[in-house]
Amino acid sequence: MTAPATFLRACGLSELEEGTPKRVELDGTPVSVVQTEGEVFAIYDICSHANVSLSEGEVEDCQIECWLHGSSFDLRTGKPSGLPATRPVPVYPVKIEGDDVLVSLTQES
């Protein structure tokens, strides 16, 4: 039997701008929170190819791009869509309660 996921407050929904990643740290884990296409996503903030913050990249079509080498990661699955990255990055469950964006560090994928 698995323990229920613990959700931590990442930020306020009102702090997010459409398509602009926000870097937060939850229990020492860097997370990029992104509001796009009517949803809020949470993805590990470090590119799996290079030690670069994904929250500094562009968001388009539910993908976040690593600004250094151009790999994009699907915000829903964490899977890279092109080289040079070949390994996915973790994505995390998100809940919205009022203005609070809550993220569980329990990985979805």
Coordinates of C-alpha atoms in Angstrom, one line a residue:
M1 CA 0.0 0.0 0.0
T2 CA 1.4 3.4 -1.0
A3 CA 1.2 6.5 1.1
P4 CA -1.0 9.3 -0.2
A5 CA 0.9 12.0 -2.1
T6 CA 1.9 15.0 -0.1
F7 CA 1.2 18.3 -1.9
L8 CA 3.4 21.4 -1.1
R9 CA 2.5 25.0 -2.0
A10 CA 4.6 26.0 -4.9
C11 CA 3.2 29.5 -5.6
G12 CA 0.0 31.4 -6.1
L13 CA -2.0 30.9 -9.3
S14 CA -2.1 34.7 -9.6
E15 CA 1.7 34.7 -9.7
L16 CA 1.8 32.7 -12.9
E17 CA 1.8 34.3 -16.3
E18 CA 0.5 32.3 -19.3
G19 CA 3.4 30.6 -21.0
T20 CA 6.1 31.9 -18.6
P21 CA 7.8 29.3 -16.4
K22 CA 8.3 30.0 -12.7
R23 CA 11.1 28.3 -10.9
V24 CA 10.4 27.2 -7.3
E25 CA 12.2 25.0 -4.9
L26 CA 10.2 22.3 -3.0
D27 CA 12.1 20.3 -0.3
G28 CA 15.3 21.1 -2.1
T29 CA 14.0 20.0 -5.5
P30 CA 14.0 22.6 -8.4
V31 CA 10.7 22.7 -10.1
S32 CA 9.4 24.7 -13.0
V33 CA 5.7 25.6 -12.7
V34 CA 4.0 26.6 -16.0
Q35 CA 0.5 27.7 -16.8
T36 CA -0.3 27.1 -20.5
E37 CA -3.3 26.0 -22.5
G38 CA -5.6 26.4 -19.5
E39 CA -3.7 24.0 -17.3
V40 CA -0.9 24.2 -14.8
F41 CA 2.1 21.8 -15.0
A42 CA 5.1 21.1 -12.8
I43 CA 8.3 19.6 -14.3
Y44 CA 11.8 19.1 -12.9
D45 CA 13.6 22.3 -13.6
I46 CA 17.0 20.8 -14.7
C47 CA 17.5 19.6 -18.3
S48 CA 18.5 15.9 -18.5
H49 CA 21.2 16.7 -21.1
A50 CA 23.0 19.6 -19.4
N51 CA 22.8 21.2 -15.9
V52 CA 20.6 24.0 -17.1
S53 CA 17.4 25.5 -15.7
L54 CA 14.4 24.8 -17.9
S55 CA 12.5 27.7 -16.4
E56 CA 14.7 30.0 -18.4
G57 CA 13.4 28.6 -21.6
E58 CA 10.4 29.2 -23.9
V59 CA 7.1 27.5 -23.6
E60 CA 5.1 26.6 -26.7
D61 CA 2.6 23.9 -27.6
C62 CA 2.8 22.3 -24.1
Q63 CA 6.6 22.0 -24.4
I64 CA 9.3 23.7 -22.5
E65 CA 12.6 24.3 -24.3
C66 CA 16.0 24.2 -22.9
W67 CA 17.6 27.5 -23.9
L68 CA 21.1 26.2 -24.1
H69 CA 20.9 23.4 -26.7
G70 CA 17.3 23.6 -27.9
S71 CA 15.8 20.3 -26.6
S72 CA 12.2 20.5 -25.7
F73 CA 10.3 18.5 -23.0
D74 CA 6.6 17.7 -23.0
L75 CA 5.1 19.3 -19.9
R76 CA 2.6 16.4 -19.6
T77 CA 5.1 13.5 -19.8
G78 CA 8.6 15.0 -19.4
K79 CA 9.7 13.2 -22.6
P80 CA 12.2 15.1 -24.8
S81 CA 11.0 15.8 -28.3
G82 CA 14.4 16.1 -29.9
L83 CA 18.2 15.9 -29.5
P84 CA 20.5 16.4 -27.8
A85 CA 18.4 15.3 -24.8
T86 CA 17.4 11.7 -24.8
R87 CA 16.3 11.1 -21.2
P88 CA 12.9 12.4 -19.9
V89 CA 12.7 14.7 -16.8
P90 CA 10.3 14.0 -14.0
V91 CA 6.8 15.6 -14.1
Y92 CA 4.8 16.1 -10.9
P93 CA 1.1 16.1 -10.0
V94 CA -0.5 19.5 -9.6
K95 CA -3.6 20.6 -7.6
I96 CA -5.2 24.0 -7.5
E97 CA -6.9 25.1 -4.3
G98 CA -8.1 28.6 -4.4
D99 CA -5.1 30.7 -5.4
D100 CA -2.6 28.0 -4.2
V101 CA -0.7 25.9 -6.8
L102 CA 0.1 22.7 -4.9
V103 CA 2.7 20.2 -6.3
S104 CA 3.5 16.7 -5.1
L105 CA 7.1 15.5 -5.6
T106 CA 5.7 12.1 -6.2
Q107 CA 6.5 11.5 -9.9
E108 CA 3.7 10.9 -12.4
S109 CA 6.2 9.4 -14.9

